[in-house]
Every structure is written in structure tokens, then in C-alpha cells.
Amino acid sequence: MACILLTGGAGYIGSHTFVALAEAGHDVVILDDFSNSDPGVVARMGRVAGREPTVVRGSVLDEALLGRVFAEHRIDGIIHFAALKAVGESVERPLDYFSTNIGGLMTLMRAARAAGVWRLVFSSTATVYGDPGDRAVPETAPRSHTNPYAFTKLTCEQMLEQAAAAEPWCVGVLRYFNPVGAHPSGLIGEDPRGLPNNLMPYVAKVAIGALPELQVFGDDYATPDGTGMRDYVHVVDLARAHVASVEALLDGRAHTLNIGTGRANSVLELVEAYGRAAGRALPYRVVGRRAGDVAITYADPSRARAELGFEATLDLDAMCRDSWRWMRAQASGFRLNDPE
Ligand code: UFG
């Protein structure tokens, strides 16, 4: 059993990772400023896991606070989720992204180093591959960036590489493909503020009736149905990958890994699958392409299997079913014991 610090642990991926860590018998301390999460999630995380996490409210930019966290808890490893993640917003407010994402990692590493904590899992993204084309993309593919968000993630990867060359860091870089879905309990899930940027949360809001229709960004890509294809990965699988990653670090095994299923689904396939989960065909309209989108991206997941024994097991229907259960549970104010 280890004690793991989760920065951004009240967020979408962080909350599911807390549950997976608790199920694996680990202690968790969460640091979160609740800038993009609802404090009410903590009690629901506790309901799912059978015990509430220790939560410290604050920012990864607050080095004095981080010092106190490391002084008060015997932290064995860190999973660093806390970051800004909206591509469009990053184009409008690049300095905020540099400060929170790059500055946040640097502050965290300085405080961790002072406390002698060298094991860190970093939340990265398949977006560091730019446009890898129609092939299962391996971790060795060239990296590039086309927006400030992607720039910050790539820069953080490089900071970690250079720090690990000079100091005893043991780092796990996880490059997520497209995380979707929710916990099957219906108690935790993705809760974007305002209009969702990403496909599944948008489709979910159409299904629940909060938005009238989905706009499909282009049907003239070189894919079988013309719409963009992505490697959607269930957030519960992704959470398990974090447990395997931090456990590998505790064992001294650093790694850089894709986390995806190795399969790609189109926008229309996802809309259909969500419609099956929700029990009705969902309205959509094809509009022009979104700037910066690529036709297709999917992972070569073989290194994660070889190095962590990790394999995604949940399919697109499970992702849609669990997202839909979460949407209905939220709409009912979590009053139903079984929102099914
Ligand atoms: N799409 C629509 N309509 C929408 C939203 C999306 O048709 O309203 C389409 C997109 O064009 C794309 C697919 O749905 O073909 C998936 O789009 P998302 O925005 O859900 O996901 P992206 O692959 O564009 O981006 C996501 C994250 C990024 C991350 C990237 C990594 O948003 O932060 O995956 O590949 F960097």
C-alpha cells in the first residue's frame, strides 16, 4: 500500500483514478482548487470508493502549500492531473496555459524534490503526435504541436525528460487518446462547464435534451463514413492505467505510454452507439470541418500491454451506457439509488 498525491484529483479523470487507487488498497491525498470541478463530487467519490479522500483545497502554483502537503503526508508518488485542457481557450489565453500547465509542473517538481519524492505520473495527450496519419501510432512517432495547449503538454514532457536525465526522477508519461464514459455507479463522470468542446459530452447533452442537436464537424474526411475517427477509451480503463503506472514507478520502472484501445470509431458511430444507450436516434447536422482537426488518430497500445500489462477492456457501447447513466443520475440530483 502506498500514499499517492493526486493533483486535480477532483476532476474527471482524477476522480475515477481515486476510486481505482482506493480499490487497489492505496491511500490518496487530493490537491485541487475546484476551478473546474464541483466540491460536491468529493462525497460521491467517497460513496463509490467506500471512503472519502483526504482533500486539500489549493493550487499547484502554491509552492508553500505543496511544501505543507509533503510535510504532513508521507507521499510515495504523485499523479499530476491539475491542468487546463481546452484547445480553443488555449489559443485565446496562452499565458494562462503556460502558467498553470508549465508553471504548475515546475512548482510541483520543486516541492516534490525538496521532500525527496521522485515518482511522478504525468497526464499527457495523444495531441503531442500532431497528425500521425492513418496508422496505429507508436510512442516513437515524432511529436509536434499546433496550439498552446499541445505546446504546454509537449514542453512538460520535455521538462520531465531533462530533469530525469539530471536527477533521480522516475516518471510515467501517459498519453491519453480520447477519454470518455463515466463510472458505472452513475455517481462520478465528466461535468464540463458551459458548452462542451468534446464530442461525447456534447452528444450526452443532446441525449438528455439540454442541447437541440449535434453539429458534426465535416463528413468529407478520408474515412469510411467521411467523419473524423478517434480512439475512445473508457475513463474506468484509463483510471486503471494510472494505478498500473504509479505501481510501476514504485517498482522503479519509468515509462512513456499510449493509453487507448487501438481501435478508431467515427463521429457517426459514436452518435449511433449513444442513441442505442439512450433508446432513441439522436439529432445531428453535418457542418464544416473544425480548424485543426485531423481525420483519424488511434493508438498502438502494445507498449502499455508489454510494460504495464495494461489493456483497455471496455467497448464503445459500455462507454455510452455509462455516460448515459451518469447523465440521468445527474439530472435526478443523484436521488435514485439505481438510476437504471
Ligand atoms: N466533433 C464533432 N462535433 C462536436 C465535437 C467534436 O463532430 O461538437 C468531432 C471532431 O471533429 C472529431 C471528433 O468529434 O472528429 C472528436 O473530437 P473531440 O473534440 O471530442 O476530441 P479531439 O480528438 O479533437 O481532441 C481530444 C481532446 C484534446 C486532446 C486530443 C488528443 O479534446 O484535448 O483529444 O487526441 F488533445
Coordinates of C-alpha atoms and ligand atoms in Angstrom, one line a residue:
M1 CA 0.0 0.0 0.0
A2 CA 1.3 3.4 -0.9
C3 CA 0.2 7.0 -0.4
I4 CA -0.4 8.8 -3.7
L5 CA -0.8 12.6 -4.2
L6 CA -3.4 13.4 -6.9
T7 CA -3.2 16.9 -8.1
G8 CA -6.5 17.7 -9.9
G9 CA -7.9 14.7 -8.2
A10 CA -11.5 16.0 -8.1
G11 CA -11.6 16.4 -11.9
Y12 CA -13.0 13.9 -14.4
I13 CA -10.0 11.6 -14.8
G14 CA -8.7 12.3 -11.2
S15 CA -12.0 11.3 -9.5
H16 CA -12.1 7.9 -11.4
T17 CA -8.4 7.4 -10.6
F18 CA -9.0 8.0 -6.9
V19 CA -11.6 5.2 -7.0
A20 CA -9.3 2.8 -8.8
L21 CA -6.4 3.6 -6.3
A22 CA -8.7 3.1 -3.3
E23 CA -9.9 -0.2 -4.8
A24 CA -6.3 -1.3 -5.2
G25 CA -5.7 -0.5 -1.5
H26 CA -3.8 2.7 -1.8
D27 CA -4.1 5.9 0.3
V28 CA -4.8 9.1 -1.6
V29 CA -4.3 12.8 -0.9
I30 CA -6.1 15.1 -3.3
L31 CA -4.9 18.6 -4.1
D32 CA -7.5 20.5 -6.1
D33 CA -8.5 24.2 -6.5
F34 CA -12.0 23.2 -7.7
S35 CA -11.6 25.7 -10.6
N36 CA -13.2 23.1 -13.0
S37 CA -14.9 20.7 -10.6
D38 CA -17.7 20.8 -8.1
P39 CA -16.8 20.2 -4.4
G40 CA -19.9 18.0 -4.2
V41 CA -18.0 15.4 -6.1
V42 CA -15.9 14.5 -3.1
A43 CA -18.8 13.0 -1.2
R44 CA -19.9 11.0 -4.3
M45 CA -16.3 9.7 -4.8
G46 CA -16.4 8.6 -1.2
R47 CA -19.7 6.8 -1.8
V48 CA -18.2 4.9 -4.8
A49 CA -15.0 4.0 -3.0
G50 CA -16.3 3.3 0.4
R51 CA -14.2 6.0 2.0
E52 CA -13.6 9.7 1.3
P53 CA -10.3 11.0 0.1
T54 CA -8.2 13.5 2.1
V55 CA -8.7 16.7 0.2
V56 CA -6.5 19.8 0.3
R57 CA -8.0 22.8 -1.4
G58 CA -5.5 24.8 -3.3
S59 CA -3.4 25.3 -6.4
V60 CA -0.3 23.5 -7.8
L61 CA 1.2 27.0 -8.2
D62 CA 1.3 27.5 -4.4
E63 CA 4.7 26.1 -3.5
A64 CA 4.3 26.8 0.2
L65 CA 1.1 24.8 0.3
L66 CA 2.7 22.0 -1.6
G67 CA 5.5 22.0 1.0
R68 CA 3.0 21.6 3.8
V69 CA 1.2 18.8 1.9
F70 CA 4.5 16.9 1.6
A71 CA 5.4 17.7 5.2
E72 CA 2.1 16.4 6.6
H73 CA 1.7 13.3 4.5
R74 CA 4.2 10.6 3.7
I75 CA 3.7 10.7 -0.1
D76 CA 5.2 7.8 -2.1
G77 CA 4.2 9.0 -5.6
I78 CA 2.4 11.7 -7.5
I79 CA -0.2 11.6 -10.2
H80 CA -0.3 15.1 -11.8
F81 CA -3.7 15.9 -13.4
A82 CA -4.1 19.5 -12.5
A83 CA -4.0 21.5 -15.7
L84 CA -6.1 23.5 -18.2
K85 CA -7.2 21.4 -21.2
A86 CA -9.4 23.3 -23.7
V87 CA -7.7 23.7 -27.0
G88 CA -9.7 26.7 -28.2
E89 CA -9.3 28.6 -24.9
S90 CA -5.6 28.0 -25.1
V91 CA -5.4 29.9 -28.4
E92 CA -7.2 32.8 -26.7
R93 CA -5.3 32.8 -23.4
P94 CA -1.9 31.2 -24.0
L95 CA -0.3 32.7 -20.9
D96 CA -2.8 31.1 -18.6
Y97 CA -1.9 27.8 -20.2
F98 CA 1.9 28.4 -19.8
S99 CA 1.4 29.4 -16.2
T100 CA -0.9 26.7 -15.0
N101 CA 0.4 23.8 -17.1
I102 CA 4.1 24.5 -17.3
G103 CA 4.5 26.6 -14.2
G104 CA 2.3 24.1 -12.2
L105 CA 4.5 21.2 -13.1
M106 CA 7.7 23.1 -12.3
T107 CA 6.3 24.2 -8.9
L108 CA 5.2 20.7 -8.1
M109 CA 8.6 19.2 -9.1
R110 CA 10.4 21.8 -6.9
A111 CA 8.3 21.0 -3.9
A112 CA 8.5 17.2 -4.5
R113 CA 12.3 17.3 -4.9
A114 CA 12.6 19.2 -1.6
A115 CA 10.6 16.4 0.0
G116 CA 12.5 13.7 -1.7
V117 CA 9.5 12.4 -3.7
W118 CA 10.8 11.5 -7.2
R119 CA 8.0 9.3 -8.6
L120 CA 5.5 11.2 -10.8
V121 CA 2.9 10.1 -13.4
F122 CA 2.2 12.9 -15.9
S123 CA -1.1 13.3 -17.7
S124 CA -0.2 13.8 -21.3
T125 CA -2.1 13.5 -24.5
A126 CA -2.1 12.0 -28.0
T127 CA -2.3 15.5 -29.3
V128 CA 1.6 15.6 -28.9
Y129 CA 1.6 13.4 -32.1
G130 CA 0.0 16.2 -34.2
D131 CA -1.3 14.5 -37.3
P132 CA 0.2 11.0 -37.3
G133 CA -2.0 9.8 -40.3
D134 CA -3.9 6.6 -40.7
R135 CA -1.8 4.1 -38.7
A136 CA -1.7 2.9 -35.1
V137 CA 0.6 5.5 -33.7
P138 CA 3.6 4.2 -31.6
E139 CA 5.2 6.1 -28.8
T140 CA 8.2 6.7 -31.0
A141 CA 6.2 8.8 -33.5
P142 CA 7.5 12.4 -34.0
R143 CA 6.0 14.9 -31.7
S144 CA 4.7 18.4 -32.6
H145 CA 2.2 21.0 -31.5
T146 CA -0.4 23.1 -33.3
N147 CA -1.9 25.1 -30.4
P148 CA -0.7 26.4 -27.0
Y149 CA -2.4 23.6 -25.1
A150 CA -0.5 20.9 -27.1
F151 CA 2.7 23.1 -26.7
T152 CA 2.4 23.0 -22.9
K153 CA 1.9 19.2 -22.8
L154 CA 4.9 18.6 -25.1
T155 CA 7.0 21.1 -23.2
C156 CA 6.1 19.4 -19.9
E157 CA 7.2 16.0 -21.4
Q158 CA 10.5 17.6 -22.4
M159 CA 11.0 19.2 -18.9
L160 CA 10.5 15.8 -17.3
E161 CA 12.9 14.1 -19.7
Q162 CA 15.6 16.7 -19.0
A163 CA 15.0 16.6 -15.2
A164 CA 15.2 12.8 -15.2
A165 CA 18.5 12.9 -17.0
A166 CA 20.0 15.0 -14.2
E167 CA 18.1 13.9 -11.0
P168 CA 16.7 10.7 -9.7
W169 CA 13.1 11.2 -11.1
C170 CA 11.2 8.1 -12.0
V171 CA 8.5 9.3 -14.4
G172 CA 5.5 7.7 -16.1
V173 CA 4.2 9.7 -19.1
L174 CA 0.7 8.6 -20.1
R175 CA -0.5 9.9 -23.5
Y176 CA -4.3 9.6 -23.4
F177 CA -6.3 9.2 -26.6
N178 CA -9.9 10.2 -26.2
P179 CA -11.2 9.5 -22.6
V180 CA -15.0 9.2 -22.4
G181 CA -17.7 7.5 -20.3
A182 CA -18.3 7.6 -16.6
H183 CA -18.2 5.3 -13.6
P184 CA -20.9 2.6 -13.8
S185 CA -22.3 3.7 -10.4
G186 CA -23.5 6.9 -12.1
L187 CA -22.0 8.9 -9.3
I188 CA -19.0 10.4 -11.0
G189 CA -18.4 11.5 -14.6
E190 CA -17.5 14.4 -16.8
D191 CA -19.2 17.6 -16.0
P192 CA -17.9 20.3 -18.4
R193 CA -18.9 23.9 -17.6
G194 CA -20.7 25.7 -20.4
L195 CA -20.9 24.3 -23.9
P196 CA -18.8 21.1 -24.2
N197 CA -15.9 21.2 -26.6
N198 CA -15.6 17.5 -27.0
L199 CA -17.8 15.0 -28.8
M200 CA -19.2 12.7 -26.2
P201 CA -20.1 15.3 -23.6
Y202 CA -21.9 17.2 -26.4
V203 CA -23.7 14.2 -27.6
A204 CA -24.7 13.4 -23.9
K205 CA -26.3 16.9 -23.6
V206 CA -28.2 16.3 -26.8
A207 CA -29.4 13.0 -25.5
I208 CA -30.6 14.5 -22.2
G209 CA -32.4 17.3 -24.1
A210 CA -30.1 20.2 -22.9
L211 CA -28.9 20.9 -26.4
P212 CA -31.0 20.6 -29.6
E213 CA -28.6 18.8 -31.9
L214 CA -25.0 17.8 -32.5
Q215 CA -23.0 19.5 -35.2
V216 CA -20.9 17.0 -37.0
F217 CA -17.6 18.8 -38.0
G218 CA -17.2 17.6 -41.6
D219 CA -18.2 14.4 -43.4
D220 CA -15.6 14.7 -46.2
Y221 CA -12.6 13.2 -44.4
A222 CA -10.8 10.2 -46.0
T223 CA -12.6 7.7 -43.6
P224 CA -15.2 5.1 -44.4
D225 CA -18.2 7.4 -43.5
G226 CA -16.3 10.7 -44.0
T227 CA -16.4 11.8 -40.4
G228 CA -13.4 12.0 -38.1
M229 CA -12.2 8.9 -36.3
R230 CA -10.7 8.7 -32.8
D231 CA -9.6 6.1 -30.3
Y232 CA -12.2 6.5 -27.5
V233 CA -11.1 4.9 -24.2
H234 CA -13.3 4.3 -21.2
V235 CA -12.3 6.5 -18.2
V236 CA -12.5 3.5 -15.9
D237 CA -9.9 1.7 -18.1
L238 CA -7.8 4.9 -18.1
A239 CA -8.0 5.1 -14.3
R240 CA -6.7 1.5 -14.1
A241 CA -3.8 2.5 -16.3
H242 CA -2.8 5.2 -13.7
V243 CA -2.8 2.6 -10.9
A244 CA -0.6 0.3 -13.0
S245 CA 1.6 3.3 -13.9
V246 CA 2.2 4.5 -10.4
E247 CA 2.8 1.0 -9.2
A248 CA 5.4 0.5 -11.9
L249 CA 7.1 3.7 -10.6
L250 CA 7.1 2.4 -7.1
D251 CA 8.9 -0.6 -8.5
G252 CA 11.5 1.7 -10.2
R253 CA 10.2 1.3 -13.8
A254 CA 9.9 4.6 -15.7
H255 CA 7.8 4.6 -18.9
T256 CA 6.2 6.6 -21.7
L257 CA 3.0 5.0 -22.9
N258 CA -0.1 5.4 -25.1
I259 CA -3.3 4.8 -23.4
G260 CA -6.0 3.8 -25.9
T261 CA -7.8 0.8 -27.2
G262 CA -6.0 0.6 -30.6
R263 CA -9.4 1.0 -32.4
A264 CA -10.9 4.1 -34.0
N265 CA -14.6 4.9 -34.2
S266 CA -16.2 7.6 -36.3
V267 CA -18.3 10.5 -35.1
L268 CA -21.4 8.8 -36.6
E269 CA -20.6 5.5 -35.0
L270 CA -20.4 7.2 -31.6
V271 CA -23.7 9.1 -32.2
E272 CA -25.4 5.8 -33.1
A273 CA -23.9 3.9 -30.1
Y274 CA -25.1 6.7 -27.8
G275 CA -28.5 6.6 -29.4
R276 CA -28.7 2.8 -28.6
A277 CA -27.8 3.6 -25.0
A278 CA -30.4 6.4 -24.7
G279 CA -33.1 4.5 -26.6
R280 CA -33.6 7.0 -29.4
A281 CA -31.9 8.3 -32.6
L282 CA -30.1 11.5 -31.7
P283 CA -30.4 14.5 -34.0
Y284 CA -27.3 15.8 -35.8
R285 CA -26.4 18.1 -38.7
V286 CA -23.3 18.0 -40.7
V287 CA -21.4 21.3 -40.8
G288 CA -17.9 22.4 -42.0
R289 CA -14.7 21.0 -40.6
R290 CA -13.3 22.3 -37.3
A291 CA -10.0 24.1 -37.7
G292 CA -7.1 21.9 -36.6
D293 CA -8.9 18.6 -36.6
V294 CA -7.2 15.5 -38.1
A295 CA -9.1 12.7 -40.0
I296 CA -8.0 9.8 -37.8
T297 CA -5.9 9.1 -34.7
Y298 CA -5.6 5.8 -32.8
A299 CA -3.1 4.3 -30.5
D300 CA -0.7 1.4 -30.9
P301 CA -1.4 0.1 -27.4
S302 CA 1.2 -2.7 -27.4
R303 CA 3.8 -1.0 -25.3
A304 CA 1.4 -0.3 -22.5
R305 CA 0.5 -4.0 -22.6
A306 CA 4.2 -5.1 -22.6
E307 CA 5.3 -2.6 -19.9
L308 CA 2.3 -2.4 -17.6
G309 CA 0.2 -5.4 -18.5
F310 CA -2.5 -2.8 -19.3
E311 CA -5.2 -3.4 -21.8
A312 CA -8.4 -1.4 -22.3
T313 CA -11.3 -3.8 -21.9
L314 CA -14.5 -1.7 -22.2
D315 CA -16.0 -1.0 -25.6
L316 CA -17.9 1.9 -27.1
D317 CA -21.3 0.6 -26.0
A318 CA -20.1 0.4 -22.4
M319 CA -18.7 4.0 -22.7
C320 CA -22.1 5.3 -24.0
R321 CA -24.1 3.3 -21.5
D322 CA -22.1 4.5 -18.5
S323 CA -22.1 8.1 -19.8
W324 CA -25.9 8.0 -20.2
R325 CA -26.4 6.5 -16.7
W326 CA -24.3 9.4 -15.3
M327 CA -26.3 12.0 -17.3
R328 CA -29.6 10.6 -15.9
A329 CA -28.2 10.3 -12.3
Q330 CA -27.1 14.0 -12.5
A331 CA -30.5 15.1 -13.8
S332 CA -32.2 13.3 -10.9
G333 CA -29.8 15.1 -8.4
F334 CA -28.3 11.6 -7.5
R335 CA -31.5 10.8 -5.7
L336 CA -32.1 7.5 -7.4
N337 CA -30.3 4.5 -5.8
D338 CA -30.2 2.8 -9.1
P339 CA -30.7 5.3 -12.0
E340 CA -31.1 2.3 -14.3
Ligands
UFG1 N1 -16.7 16.6 -33.2 C1 -17.9 16.9 -33.8 N2 -18.8 17.8 -33.2 C2 -18.5 18.3 -31.9 C3 -17.3 17.9 -31.3 C4 -16.4 17.1 -31.9 O1 -18.2 16.5 -34.9 O2 -19.3 19.1 -31.4 C5 -15.8 15.6 -33.8 C6 -14.4 16.2 -34.1 O3 -14.4 16.9 -35.3 C7 -13.5 14.9 -34.0 C8 -14.3 14.1 -33.0 O4 -15.6 14.6 -32.9 O5 -13.6 14.3 -35.3 C9 -13.6 14.1 -31.6 O6 -13.5 15.4 -31.2 P1 -13.1 15.8 -29.7 O7 -13.2 17.3 -29.5 O8 -14.0 15.0 -28.7 O9 -11.7 15.2 -29.5 P2 -10.3 15.6 -30.2 O10 -9.8 14.3 -30.7 O11 -10.4 16.7 -31.1 O12 -9.4 16.2 -29.0 C10 -9.3 15.5 -27.8 C11 -9.1 16.5 -26.7 C12 -7.8 17.1 -26.7 C13 -6.8 16.2 -26.9 C14 -7.0 15.3 -28.1 C15 -6.0 14.2 -28.1 O13 -10.1 17.4 -26.7 O14 -7.6 17.9 -25.5 O15 -8.2 14.6 -27.9 O16 -6.1 13.5 -29.3 F1 -5.6 16.8 -27.0

